[in-house]
């Protein structure tokens, strides 16, 4: 009956393995990331803005600037298109 200690050892290993798996810490719930700020959808359209070049030529530009409070001194992105031609027909 040498198999009795071997069976007992096998059962103990299975029990301790099961207890070890059952006691694992639960995974923490994911933390919600803050959503990025929504960019403004309103914009100011300034057409026929003259921008001087180094050679003295002035190009007409159409500026698309986000509407922001006048007190805001923060730098904001802007989109502009340059054309040496009539700028009224160049923007959408």
Tab-separated table of C-alpha atoms in Angstrom:
chain	number	residue	atom	x	y	z
A	1	UNK	CA	0.000	0.000	0.000
A	2	UNK	CA	2.663	2.415	-0.991
A	3	UNK	CA	0.206	4.192	-3.234
A	4	UNK	CA	-1.734	5.641	-0.254
A	5	UNK	CA	0.845	8.376	0.558
A	6	UNK	CA	1.191	9.161	-3.147
A	7	UNK	CA	-2.572	9.607	-3.572
A	8	UNK	CA	-2.718	11.739	-0.423
A	9	UNK	CA	0.089	13.928	-1.709
A	10	UNK	CA	-1.637	14.290	-5.086
A	11	UNK	CA	-4.932	15.288	-3.446
A	12	UNK	CA	-3.173	17.846	-1.226
A	13	UNK	CA	-1.416	19.374	-4.232
A	14	UNK	CA	-4.743	19.685	-6.059
A	15	UNK	CA	-6.444	21.251	-3.029
A	16	UNK	CA	-3.686	23.831	-2.482
A	17	UNK	CA	-3.558	24.644	-6.185
A	18	UNK	CA	-7.310	25.220	-6.213
A	19	UNK	CA	-7.159	27.396	-3.073
A	20	UNK	CA	-4.316	29.441	-4.584
A	21	UNK	CA	-6.296	30.098	-7.751
A	22	UNK	CA	-9.443	30.990	-5.813
A	23	UNK	CA	-7.602	33.585	-3.708
A	24	UNK	CA	-6.188	35.637	-6.570
A	25	UNK	CA	-7.052	39.287	-6.293
A	26	UNK	CA	-9.842	40.497	-8.548
A	27	UNK	CA	-8.869	42.716	-11.427
A	28	UNK	CA	-9.602	46.376	-10.734
A	29	UNK	CA	-12.300	48.053	-12.764
A	30	UNK	CA	-10.948	50.253	-15.524
A	31	UNK	CA	-10.898	53.938	-14.727
A	32	UNK	CA	-12.732	56.114	-17.212
A	33	UNK	CA	-10.432	58.488	-19.053
A	34	UNK	CA	-11.560	62.093	-19.248
A	35	UNK	CA	-12.798	63.005	-22.673
A	36	UNK	CA	-10.839	65.652	-24.555
A	37	UNK	CA	-12.293	69.104	-24.658
A	38	UNK	CA	-14.622	69.714	-27.558
A	39	UNK	CA	-13.162	72.164	-30.041
A	40	UNK	CA	-15.342	75.109	-30.934
A	41	UNK	CA	-17.445	74.665	-34.047
A	42	UNK	CA	-18.120	78.345	-34.602
A	43	UNK	CA	-15.519	80.322	-36.470
A	44	UNK	CA	-14.877	83.819	-37.782
A	45	UNK	CA	-14.287	84.142	-41.500
A	46	UNK	CA	-12.070	87.026	-42.561
A	47	UNK	CA	-11.575	87.385	-46.277
A	48	UNK	CA	-9.271	89.651	-48.301
A	49	UNK	CA	-6.694	89.925	-45.527
A	50	UNK	CA	-3.473	91.239	-47.053
A	51	UNK	CA	-0.322	89.386	-46.018
A	52	UNK	CA	2.956	90.961	-47.176
A	53	UNK	CA	5.644	88.699	-48.615
A	54	UNK	CA	9.405	89.318	-48.438
A	55	UNK	CA	9.535	90.584	-52.006
A	56	UNK	CA	6.893	93.251	-51.292
A	57	UNK	CA	3.967	91.457	-52.945
A	58	UNK	CA	0.799	91.272	-50.876
A	59	UNK	CA	-1.214	88.087	-51.100
A	60	UNK	CA	-4.893	87.904	-50.294
A	61	UNK	CA	-5.691	85.480	-47.517
A	62	UNK	CA	-8.875	84.026	-46.160
A	63	UNK	CA	-8.650	83.355	-42.429
A	64	UNK	CA	-10.767	80.842	-40.551
A	65	UNK	CA	-10.376	81.629	-36.851
A	66	UNK	CA	-12.199	79.897	-33.976
A	67	UNK	CA	-14.580	82.146	-32.101
A	68	UNK	CA	-13.237	82.796	-28.638
A	69	UNK	CA	-13.843	85.406	-25.969
A	70	UNK	CA	-11.948	88.659	-26.547
A	71	UNK	CA	-10.396	88.400	-23.070
A	72	UNK	CA	-8.826	85.080	-23.993
A	73	UNK	CA	-5.173	85.618	-24.840
A	74	UNK	CA	-4.483	81.951	-25.472
A	75	UNK	CA	-2.903	80.996	-28.760
A	76	UNK	CA	-5.375	79.183	-30.957
A	77	UNK	CA	-4.957	77.335	-34.219
A	78	UNK	CA	-6.050	79.014	-37.426
A	79	UNK	CA	-6.544	77.890	-41.003
A	80	UNK	CA	-5.770	80.200	-43.866
A	81	UNK	CA	-5.616	80.016	-47.624
A	82	UNK	CA	-3.401	82.234	-49.726
A	83	UNK	CA	-4.020	83.211	-53.304
A	84	UNK	CA	-2.592	85.942	-55.520
A	85	UNK	CA	-5.967	86.121	-57.249
A	86	UNK	CA	-9.435	87.216	-56.167
A	87	UNK	CA	-9.950	85.770	-52.716
A	88	UNK	CA	-13.761	86.146	-52.698
A	89	UNK	CA	-14.199	83.193	-55.045
A	90	UNK	CA	-11.492	81.062	-53.447
A	91	UNK	CA	-13.116	79.986	-50.159
A	92	UNK	CA	-16.154	77.830	-49.567
